[in-house]
Structures are given as C-alpha cells and as structure tokens.
C-alpha cells in the first residue's frame, strides 16, 4: 500500500477542476452547431470556467476535420462551424491543479469515427489500477480503434498532469509499445485516444495561436516586456492564447519573445488534408484499487 493521501487539498482541487470542466465541456458541446462562431464558443467556455470558480488551464482548442490539436481562434477570428468533425479540448485549473478533457462533436456524418476513441478511452480506464503498465493501456486503445477499422494517432499521447504543468510524465501511448512505465496510486493522468481514417501521424502546420513560457529573460522591447510580465504573473507555465494578451501588438511581441527563446509556440497539429481526426479525453486519479475519473458528466 502506498501512503498517498487522496483526500489532501491537492486532490480536492483536482476534483474541483474536473467537476467544473465536466459541466463546461457538456454545455460547450451543446452549443456546437452549423453557423455558430468558433471565437464566441471559445470565449463563452473560458468565461464559464471563470464563472464556476476555475481558470482555463489552456485556451479552448477547437480542431476541425484533419486538425488534431493546438487550434484556437485568433482575436478577430470569423470562422463558423460547418458540416465537419469538431474536437473540443478544454482544461481547467484550480490554484494550478489541473483537469483536461476532450470530446468530438460530429456534424460530418461520421459517427463511428467519433465513437471509436470514446470506446477506446473506456477500455483503457477499465484497466487502470496501481501497477498497470502504460503500454497495456496503449494496447487496449489501439485494439478498440483497430476494431472500428481506423488508426490511432501514434505521435500524440496522453500525459501526466502536474502542478502548473499541463504535460508531465508518464506518457500514455495510443498504441501498444515495448517501453512503458507502471502507474502508481496518486498519479493524475489525462488519457486521450485519437482516431483517424488517415495514416495515423500528425504533422505541424504553420498556424500558432497558443504559446507558453519557456524561461524568464530580460527583454529590451517595451511591448514584449509588458507581455512577458502578464504571462509570468497570470499564466505562469501554462499555455495561453494570443487573444488573452492585453496588448494591441500582442502577435508582434510574442514573435519577438519566441525569437529570444522566452516563449514557445504550439503549431496546429494535423493529419493530411481530406482525412478526419476524432478524440475523447478524461482526467483520472489512480486510486489504491482503480481509477477515479474527475471529468465524467455529473
């Protein structure tokens, strides 16, 4: 038996973040319809998180069709939803303790592709207990997605969630792998299967609307310095959107900070054009005898 206290304040804050997030995810998914605005949905969800007592852990990701991750609206985004496959990936933190979740809303008529990662996620969660190998979870995910006739996206993984850290060890693969680690009681992990009718490897696109602090440094440019102050104070090491930055020249300032290796960008990750990607994600606390899903619908 481990001596992890799952009733400690840190886990209570993880649970609170998960509870807020489950509500916002379900409400946001209900608002996805043909003609609705990407920007309005993202801002609505981020405001709703704050209203319920949390803070966004990263910008709401709205990935369309071949996009898999890191797509969020720009400050003047005019895109609206069409008859597409739409992935919503949303995060909440309470004092830096995190929850992360995603759901596919299918308006494209490919309901089986949307079902595949959801069923794969359930299969992985059923296996979770202390001592289970992350590779076993990957094998279960791959088997379900293969069974639907699709491919898992192999170069995206689930991940641990730390304090003010959105991606920590362990990685949770979406396929069987030889090298893996054992989960332990007290681990907080995000399991996120991705399925595709494409080849199963995403590439970096050119768009970057999401950023994170790499390290603090001295910056001469006044605009860039103002932006850096807001980032270190408000977002710390968590990802943030260009549109969250209170500066009329935010994009230019962020590019300057990027050139100095003070921040890094997250390019949109996508399958090849013409293919679709679906996703489902929950945050899980590994308990002494299984798993507690913090982001399940209440």
Coordinates of C-alpha atoms in Angstrom, one line a residue:
X1 CA 0.0 0.0 0.0
X2 CA 1.2 3.5 -0.8
X3 CA 0.9 6.4 1.7
X4 CA -0.7 8.8 -0.8
X5 CA -3.5 10.8 0.8
X6 CA -6.1 11.1 -1.9
X7 CA -8.2 13.4 0.4
X8 CA -5.4 16.0 0.6
X9 CA -6.0 19.5 -0.6
X10 CA -4.2 18.9 -3.9
X11 CA -6.5 16.1 -4.9
X12 CA -9.6 18.0 -3.8
X13 CA -8.5 20.9 -6.1
X14 CA -8.0 18.4 -9.0
X15 CA -11.6 17.1 -8.3
X16 CA -13.0 20.6 -8.2
X17 CA -11.3 21.4 -11.5
X18 CA -12.7 18.2 -13.0
X19 CA -16.2 19.0 -11.8
X20 CA -16.2 22.5 -13.3
X21 CA -14.7 21.1 -16.5
X22 CA -17.3 18.3 -17.0
X23 CA -20.0 20.9 -16.8
X24 CA -18.4 23.3 -19.2
X25 CA -17.5 20.6 -21.7
X26 CA -21.0 19.3 -21.9
X27 CA -22.5 22.8 -22.2
X28 CA -19.9 23.8 -24.8
X29 CA -20.6 20.7 -26.9
X30 CA -24.3 21.5 -26.9
X31 CA -23.5 24.9 -28.4
X32 CA -21.7 23.5 -31.4
X33 CA -24.0 23.8 -34.4
X34 CA -23.6 24.7 -38.1
X35 CA -23.2 28.5 -38.3
X36 CA -22.0 29.1 -34.7
X37 CA -18.8 31.1 -34.2
X38 CA -15.6 29.4 -33.1
X39 CA -14.5 32.6 -31.3
X40 CA -17.8 33.1 -29.5
X41 CA -17.8 29.4 -28.3
X42 CA -14.2 29.5 -27.1
X43 CA -14.7 32.8 -25.2
X44 CA -18.0 31.6 -23.8
X45 CA -16.4 28.4 -22.5
X46 CA -13.4 30.3 -21.0
X47 CA -15.7 32.8 -19.3
X48 CA -18.0 30.0 -18.0
X49 CA -14.9 28.3 -16.4
X50 CA -14.2 31.5 -14.5
X51 CA -17.8 32.0 -13.5
X52 CA -17.8 28.5 -11.9
X53 CA -14.7 29.3 -9.9
X54 CA -11.9 27.8 -12.0
X55 CA -9.5 29.3 -14.6
X56 CA -8.7 28.0 -18.1
X57 CA -5.6 25.7 -17.9
X58 CA -5.1 26.4 -21.6
X59 CA -7.0 28.1 -24.5
X60 CA -10.1 26.1 -25.7
X61 CA -8.9 24.0 -28.6
X62 CA -11.3 23.8 -31.5
X63 CA -9.9 21.3 -34.0
X64 CA -11.8 20.8 -37.3
X65 CA -11.7 17.8 -39.6
X66 CA -7.9 17.0 -40.2
X67 CA -6.8 19.1 -37.2
X68 CA -5.9 17.2 -34.1
X69 CA -4.6 19.7 -31.5
X70 CA -3.5 23.3 -30.8
X71 CA -6.1 25.1 -32.9
X72 CA -7.7 28.0 -31.1
X73 CA -9.4 31.1 -32.5
X74 CA -7.5 34.3 -33.2
X75 CA -8.6 37.6 -31.7
X76 CA -10.5 38.6 -34.9
X77 CA -11.5 35.0 -36.0
X78 CA -14.6 34.9 -38.2
X79 CA -14.8 31.1 -38.7
X80 CA -18.1 29.3 -38.1
X81 CA -18.9 25.6 -37.8
X82 CA -19.9 23.7 -40.9
X83 CA -20.8 20.0 -41.5
X84 CA -17.5 19.0 -40.0
X85 CA -15.9 16.8 -37.4
X86 CA -15.2 19.1 -34.4
X87 CA -12.9 18.3 -31.4
X88 CA -13.3 20.4 -28.3
X89 CA -10.3 20.1 -25.9
X90 CA -10.7 22.1 -22.7
X91 CA -8.7 22.5 -19.5
X92 CA -9.4 23.9 -16.1
X93 CA -7.1 24.6 -13.1
X94 CA -7.8 25.5 -9.5
X95 CA -4.7 27.1 -8.0
X96 CA -2.6 25.3 -10.6
X97 CA -4.1 21.8 -10.0
X98 CA -5.5 20.6 -13.4
X99 CA -8.1 18.7 -15.3
X100 CA -8.1 18.1 -19.0
X101 CA -10.9 16.8 -21.2
X102 CA -11.9 16.5 -24.8
X103 CA -15.0 15.4 -26.9
X104 CA -15.8 15.1 -30.6
X105 CA -19.0 16.7 -31.8
X106 CA -19.6 15.1 -35.2
X107 CA -21.6 17.2 -37.7
X108 CA -19.9 15.4 -40.7
X109 CA -21.9 12.2 -40.6
X110 CA -19.0 10.0 -39.5
X111 CA -20.5 8.9 -36.1
X112 CA -18.4 5.7 -36.0
X113 CA -15.2 7.6 -36.1
X114 CA -16.4 9.7 -33.2
X115 CA -17.4 6.6 -31.2
X116 CA -14.0 4.8 -31.7
X117 CA -11.9 7.0 -29.3
X118 CA -14.7 7.1 -26.8
X119 CA -14.9 3.4 -26.6
X120 CA -11.1 3.1 -26.6
X121 CA -11.0 5.5 -23.6
X122 CA -13.4 3.4 -21.6
X123 CA -11.4 0.3 -22.4
X124 CA -8.2 2.0 -21.1
X125 CA -9.9 3.4 -17.9
X126 CA -11.2 -0.1 -17.1
X127 CA -7.6 -1.3 -16.8
X128 CA -6.3 1.4 -14.6
X129 CA -5.0 0.5 -11.2
X130 CA -1.6 0.8 -9.4
X131 CA 1.0 -1.3 -11.2
X132 CA -0.7 -1.3 -14.7
X133 CA 1.8 -0.6 -17.5
X134 CA 1.1 2.4 -19.7
X135 CA 1.9 0.2 -22.7
X136 CA -1.1 -2.0 -21.7
X137 CA -3.4 1.0 -21.8
X138 CA -2.0 1.8 -25.3
X139 CA -2.6 -1.7 -26.5
X140 CA -6.2 -1.6 -25.3
X141 CA -6.7 1.8 -27.1
X142 CA -5.2 0.5 -30.3
X143 CA -7.2 -2.7 -30.3
X144 CA -10.5 -0.8 -30.0
X145 CA -9.7 1.7 -32.7
X146 CA -8.4 -1.0 -35.0
X147 CA -11.6 -2.9 -34.4
X148 CA -13.5 0.1 -35.8
X149 CA -11.3 0.0 -38.9
X150 CA -9.4 3.2 -38.1
X151 CA -5.9 4.1 -37.0
X152 CA -4.9 5.5 -33.6
X153 CA -2.8 8.7 -34.0
X154 CA 0.5 7.3 -32.8
X155 CA 2.5 10.5 -32.3
X156 CA 0.0 12.0 -29.8
X157 CA -0.2 10.6 -26.3
X158 CA -2.0 11.1 -23.0
X159 CA 0.1 12.5 -20.2
X160 CA 0.5 13.2 -16.6
X161 CA -0.8 16.4 -15.1
X162 CA 1.4 18.3 -12.6
X163 CA 1.1 21.5 -10.5
X164 CA 1.1 24.3 -13.1
X165 CA 2.3 21.7 -15.6
X166 CA -0.1 20.6 -18.3
X167 CA 2.2 17.8 -19.7
X168 CA 4.3 15.7 -17.3
X169 CA 5.3 12.1 -17.2
X170 CA 4.1 9.5 -17.7
X171 CA 3.1 9.5 -21.4
X172 CA 0.1 7.3 -22.1
X173 CA 0.5 5.9 -25.7
X174 CA -2.3 5.3 -28.0
X175 CA -0.9 2.1 -29.3
X176 CA 1.0 -1.0 -27.9
X177 CA 4.6 0.0 -27.1
X178 CA 7.5 -2.0 -25.7
X179 CA 8.8 0.6 -23.3
X180 CA 6.3 1.8 -20.7
X181 CA 6.0 2.7 -17.0
X182 CA 3.8 1.5 -14.2
X183 CA 1.1 3.8 -12.9
X184 CA 1.1 4.4 -9.1
X185 CA -1.7 5.3 -6.7
X186 CA -1.9 9.1 -6.6
X187 CA -0.9 9.7 -10.3
X188 CA -3.1 12.2 -12.1
X189 CA -3.2 11.4 -15.8
X190 CA -5.1 12.5 -18.9
X191 CA -5.9 9.6 -21.2
X192 CA -6.7 10.9 -24.7
X193 CA -7.2 8.5 -27.6
X194 CA -7.2 10.0 -31.1
X195 CA -8.6 8.0 -34.1
X196 CA -8.3 8.8 -37.7
X197 CA -9.3 7.5 -41.2
X198 CA -5.8 8.7 -42.3
X199 CA -2.4 7.3 -41.8
X200 CA -2.2 7.9 -38.0
X201 CA 0.6 10.5 -37.8
X202 CA 0.0 14.2 -37.4
X203 CA 2.3 16.9 -38.8
X204 CA 2.9 20.5 -37.7
X205 CA 1.0 23.2 -39.6
X206 CA 2.1 26.8 -39.8
X207 CA -0.5 28.4 -37.6
X208 CA 0.4 29.3 -34.0
X209 CA -2.1 30.9 -31.7
X210 CA -1.1 29.1 -28.5
X211 CA 2.1 29.9 -26.5
X212 CA 3.8 29.0 -23.3
X213 CA 6.6 30.4 -21.2
X214 CA 10.0 28.8 -21.9
X215 CA 12.0 30.7 -19.3
X216 CA 12.1 34.2 -18.0
X217 CA 14.6 36.5 -19.5
X218 CA 15.5 40.2 -19.8
X219 CA 13.7 41.8 -22.7
X220 CA 14.6 45.2 -24.1
X221 CA 11.5 45.9 -26.2
X222 CA 8.8 47.7 -24.1
X223 CA 5.8 45.9 -25.7
X224 CA 7.5 42.5 -25.3
X225 CA 8.4 43.3 -21.7
X226 CA 4.7 44.2 -20.9
X227 CA 3.5 40.9 -22.5
X228 CA 6.1 38.9 -20.6
X229 CA 5.0 40.5 -17.3
X230 CA 1.4 39.4 -17.9
X231 CA 2.5 35.9 -18.9
X232 CA 4.7 35.3 -15.9
X233 CA 2.1 36.7 -13.5
X234 CA -1.2 35.4 -14.9
X235 CA -0.4 32.2 -16.9
X236 CA 2.9 31.1 -15.3
X237 CA 4.0 27.9 -17.2
X238 CA 0.5 27.1 -18.6
X239 CA -0.3 27.6 -22.3
X240 CA -2.1 30.8 -23.3
X241 CA -3.7 32.3 -26.4
X242 CA -2.6 35.4 -28.3
X243 CA -6.1 36.7 -27.8
X244 CA -5.6 36.6 -24.0
X245 CA -2.8 39.1 -24.1
X246 CA -3.7 42.6 -23.2
X247 CA -1.6 44.4 -25.8
X248 CA -2.6 45.8 -29.2
X249 CA 0.6 44.4 -30.7
X250 CA 0.5 41.0 -29.0
X251 CA 1.4 39.0 -32.1
X252 CA 4.5 41.0 -32.8
X253 CA 5.6 41.0 -29.1
X254 CA 5.1 37.2 -28.9
X255 CA 7.2 36.6 -32.1
X256 CA 9.9 38.7 -30.6
X257 CA 9.8 36.7 -27.3
X258 CA 9.8 33.5 -29.4
X259 CA 13.0 34.6 -31.3
X260 CA 14.7 35.1 -27.9
X261 CA 13.5 31.6 -26.7
X262 CA 11.5 33.2 -23.9
X263 CA 8.2 31.7 -25.1
X264 CA 7.5 28.8 -27.5
X265 CA 4.5 28.4 -29.8
X266 CA 2.4 25.4 -30.4
X267 CA 1.8 24.9 -34.1
X268 CA -1.6 23.3 -35.1
X269 CA -1.1 19.5 -35.5
X270 CA -3.0 17.9 -38.3
X271 CA -3.5 14.8 -40.4
X272 CA -3.2 15.0 -44.2
X273 CA -5.9 17.1 -45.9
X274 CA -9.1 15.1 -46.7
X275 CA -8.8 12.9 -43.6
X276 CA -10.6 13.3 -40.2
X277 CA -9.4 13.1 -36.6
X278 CA -11.6 12.3 -33.6
X279 CA -10.7 12.5 -29.9
X280 CA -12.0 11.7 -26.4
X281 CA -10.2 12.5 -23.2
X282 CA -10.7 12.2 -19.4
X283 CA -8.6 13.1 -16.4
X284 CA -8.1 10.2 -14.0
X285 CA -6.7 9.9 -10.5
X286 CA -5.2 6.5 -9.9
X287 CA -6.6 5.2 -6.6
X288 CA -5.5 2.3 -4.4
X289 CA -7.8 -0.1 -6.3
X290 CA -8.7 1.5 -9.6
X291 CA -9.4 4.9 -11.1
X292 CA -11.4 7.9 -10.3
X293 CA -12.5 9.9 -13.4
X294 CA -12.7 13.6 -12.4
X295 CA -14.1 14.8 -15.7
X296 CA -17.1 12.5 -16.0
X297 CA -20.5 14.2 -16.7
X298 CA -22.3 14.7 -13.4

